[in-house]
Amino acid sequence: GVIAFFSGKIAAAFAVSGLSPGLAFGLLGAIYLYSHYFFASIGAHVSAMYVSFLTVAVALGVKPLGAALMLGYLSSVMGG
């Protein structure tokens, strides 16, 4: 669907960009944070996008625990 298409495009763009994992994850985090405006609720956004973005972050070379915690933090920032 749309989520798989969106995450695939983001993963492909970062794969060819040549950015360092830290910078790429910072940009990925910004995309994750601001993409919540396209969803009706924060819960819908998190359930649809969290796993996709976590998978992309780990594929970029970010440590899984750090990526999971940062995306969790960004998910809580969106609600407040």
PDB file of C-alpha atoms in Angstrom:
ATOM      1  CA  GLY A   1       0.000   0.000   0.000  1.00  0.00           C
ATOM      2  CA  VAL A   2       0.889   3.620   0.465  1.00  0.00           C
ATOM      3  CA  ILE A   3       3.032   3.091   3.573  1.00  0.00           C
ATOM      4  CA  ALA A   4       5.189   0.437   1.893  1.00  0.00           C
ATOM      5  CA  PHE A   5       5.578   2.685  -1.155  1.00  0.00           C
ATOM      6  CA  PHE A   6       6.504   5.700   0.996  1.00  0.00           C
ATOM      7  CA  SER A   7       9.059   3.793   3.092  1.00  0.00           C
ATOM      8  CA  GLY A   8      10.522   2.152   0.007  1.00  0.00           C
ATOM      9  CA  LYS A   9      11.062   5.523  -1.642  1.00  0.00           C
ATOM     10  CA  ILE A  10      12.683   6.926   1.504  1.00  0.00           C
ATOM     11  CA  ALA A  11      14.958   3.899   1.886  1.00  0.00           C
ATOM     12  CA  ALA A  12      16.016   4.099  -1.757  1.00  0.00           C
ATOM     13  CA  ALA A  13      16.720   7.824  -1.508  1.00  0.00           C
ATOM     14  CA  PHE A  14      18.898   7.390   1.580  1.00  0.00           C
ATOM     15  CA  ALA A  15      20.682   4.361   0.116  1.00  0.00           C
ATOM     16  CA  VAL A  16      21.984   6.343  -2.842  1.00  0.00           C
ATOM     17  CA  SER A  17      22.582   9.595  -0.942  1.00  0.00           C
ATOM     18  CA  GLY A  18      25.910   8.600   0.617  1.00  0.00           C
ATOM     19  CA  LEU A  19      25.069  10.350   3.898  1.00  0.00           C
ATOM     20  CA  SER A  20      26.552   9.206   7.179  1.00  0.00           C
ATOM     21  CA  PRO A  21      24.206   7.061   9.290  1.00  0.00           C
ATOM     22  CA  GLY A  22      23.846   9.805  11.905  1.00  0.00           C
ATOM     23  CA  LEU A  23      22.887  12.514   9.438  1.00  0.00           C
ATOM     24  CA  ALA A  24      20.621  10.160   7.511  1.00  0.00           C
ATOM     25  CA  PHE A  25      18.844   9.180  10.738  1.00  0.00           C
ATOM     26  CA  GLY A  26      18.426  12.837  11.685  1.00  0.00           C
ATOM     27  CA  LEU A  27      16.711  13.499   8.377  1.00  0.00           C
ATOM     28  CA  LEU A  28      14.689  10.305   8.720  1.00  0.00           C
ATOM     29  CA  GLY A  29      13.581  11.462  12.175  1.00  0.00           C
ATOM     30  CA  ALA A  30      12.479  14.823  10.792  1.00  0.00           C
ATOM     31  CA  ILE A  31      10.464  13.098   8.067  1.00  0.00           C
ATOM     32  CA  TYR A  32       8.913  10.802  10.683  1.00  0.00           C
ATOM     33  CA  LEU A  33       8.032  13.734  12.928  1.00  0.00           C
ATOM     34  CA  TYR A  34       6.461  15.957  10.280  1.00  0.00           C
ATOM     35  CA  SER A  35       4.678  13.185   8.362  1.00  0.00           C
ATOM     36  CA  HIS A  36       2.179  12.898  11.223  1.00  0.00           C
ATOM     37  CA  TYR A  37       0.275  15.832   9.720  1.00  0.00           C
ATOM     38  CA  PHE A  38      -0.935  13.468   6.974  1.00  0.00           C
ATOM     39  CA  PHE A  39      -2.696  11.193   9.478  1.00  0.00           C
ATOM     40  CA  ALA A  40      -5.951  11.592  11.378  1.00  0.00           C
ATOM     41  CA  SER A  41      -4.404  10.671  14.730  1.00  0.00           C
ATOM     42  CA  ILE A  42      -1.041  10.076  16.363  1.00  0.00           C
ATOM     43  CA  GLY A  43      -1.987   6.455  17.018  1.00  0.00           C
ATOM     44  CA  ALA A  44      -2.681   5.894  13.334  1.00  0.00           C
ATOM     45  CA  HIS A  45       0.659   7.453  12.423  1.00  0.00           C
ATOM     46  CA  VAL A  46       2.675   5.421  14.913  1.00  0.00           C
ATOM     47  CA  SER A  47       0.999   2.124  14.067  1.00  0.00           C
ATOM     48  CA  ALA A  48       1.500   2.703  10.343  1.00  0.00           C
ATOM     49  CA  MET A  49       4.974   4.233  10.241  1.00  0.00           C
ATOM     50  CA  TYR A  50       7.015   3.205  13.293  1.00  0.00           C
ATOM     51  CA  VAL A  51       8.077  -0.249  12.117  1.00  0.00           C
ATOM     52  CA  SER A  52       8.765   0.957   8.575  1.00  0.00           C
ATOM     53  CA  PHE A  53      10.985   3.794   9.740  1.00  0.00           C
ATOM     54  CA  LEU A  54      12.717   1.576  12.288  1.00  0.00           C
ATOM     55  CA  THR A  55      13.533  -0.915   9.535  1.00  0.00           C
ATOM     56  CA  VAL A  56      14.913   1.836   7.309  1.00  0.00           C
ATOM     57  CA  ALA A  57      17.007   3.244  10.169  1.00  0.00           C
ATOM     58  CA  VAL A  58      18.548  -0.136  10.979  1.00  0.00           C
ATOM     59  CA  ALA A  59      19.254  -0.698   7.275  1.00  0.00           C
ATOM     60  CA  LEU A  60      21.097   2.639   7.245  1.00  0.00           C
ATOM     61  CA  GLY A  61      23.422   1.407   9.987  1.00  0.00           C
ATOM     62  CA  VAL A  62      21.843   2.981  13.054  1.00  0.00           C
ATOM     63  CA  LYS A  63      21.940   0.841  16.200  1.00  0.00           C
ATOM     64  CA  PRO A  64      18.504  -0.774  16.690  1.00  0.00           C
ATOM     65  CA  LEU A  65      18.050   0.262  20.338  1.00  0.00           C
ATOM     66  CA  GLY A  66      18.977   3.876  19.628  1.00  0.00           C
ATOM     67  CA  ALA A  67      16.675   4.011  16.618  1.00  0.00           C
ATOM     68  CA  ALA A  68      13.773   2.474  18.558  1.00  0.00           C
ATOM     69  CA  LEU A  69      14.202   4.889  21.455  1.00  0.00           C
ATOM     70  CA  MET A  70      14.528   7.965  19.230  1.00  0.00           C
ATOM     71  CA  LEU A  71      11.451   7.081  17.192  1.00  0.00           C
ATOM     72  CA  GLY A  72       9.590   6.431  20.450  1.00  0.00           C
ATOM     73  CA  TYR A  73      10.655   9.833  21.737  1.00  0.00           C
ATOM     74  CA  LEU A  74       9.567  11.532  18.530  1.00  0.00           C
ATOM     75  CA  SER A  75       6.231   9.701  18.762  1.00  0.00           C
ATOM     76  CA  SER A  76       5.646  11.152  22.215  1.00  0.00           C
ATOM     77  CA  VAL A  77       6.674  14.668  21.102  1.00  0.00           C
ATOM     78  CA  MET A  78       3.998  14.609  18.418  1.00  0.00           C
ATOM     79  CA  GLY A  79       1.275  14.252  21.041  1.00  0.00           C
ATOM     80  CA  GLY A  80       2.311  17.205  23.170  1.00  0.00           C
TER      81      GLY A  80
END
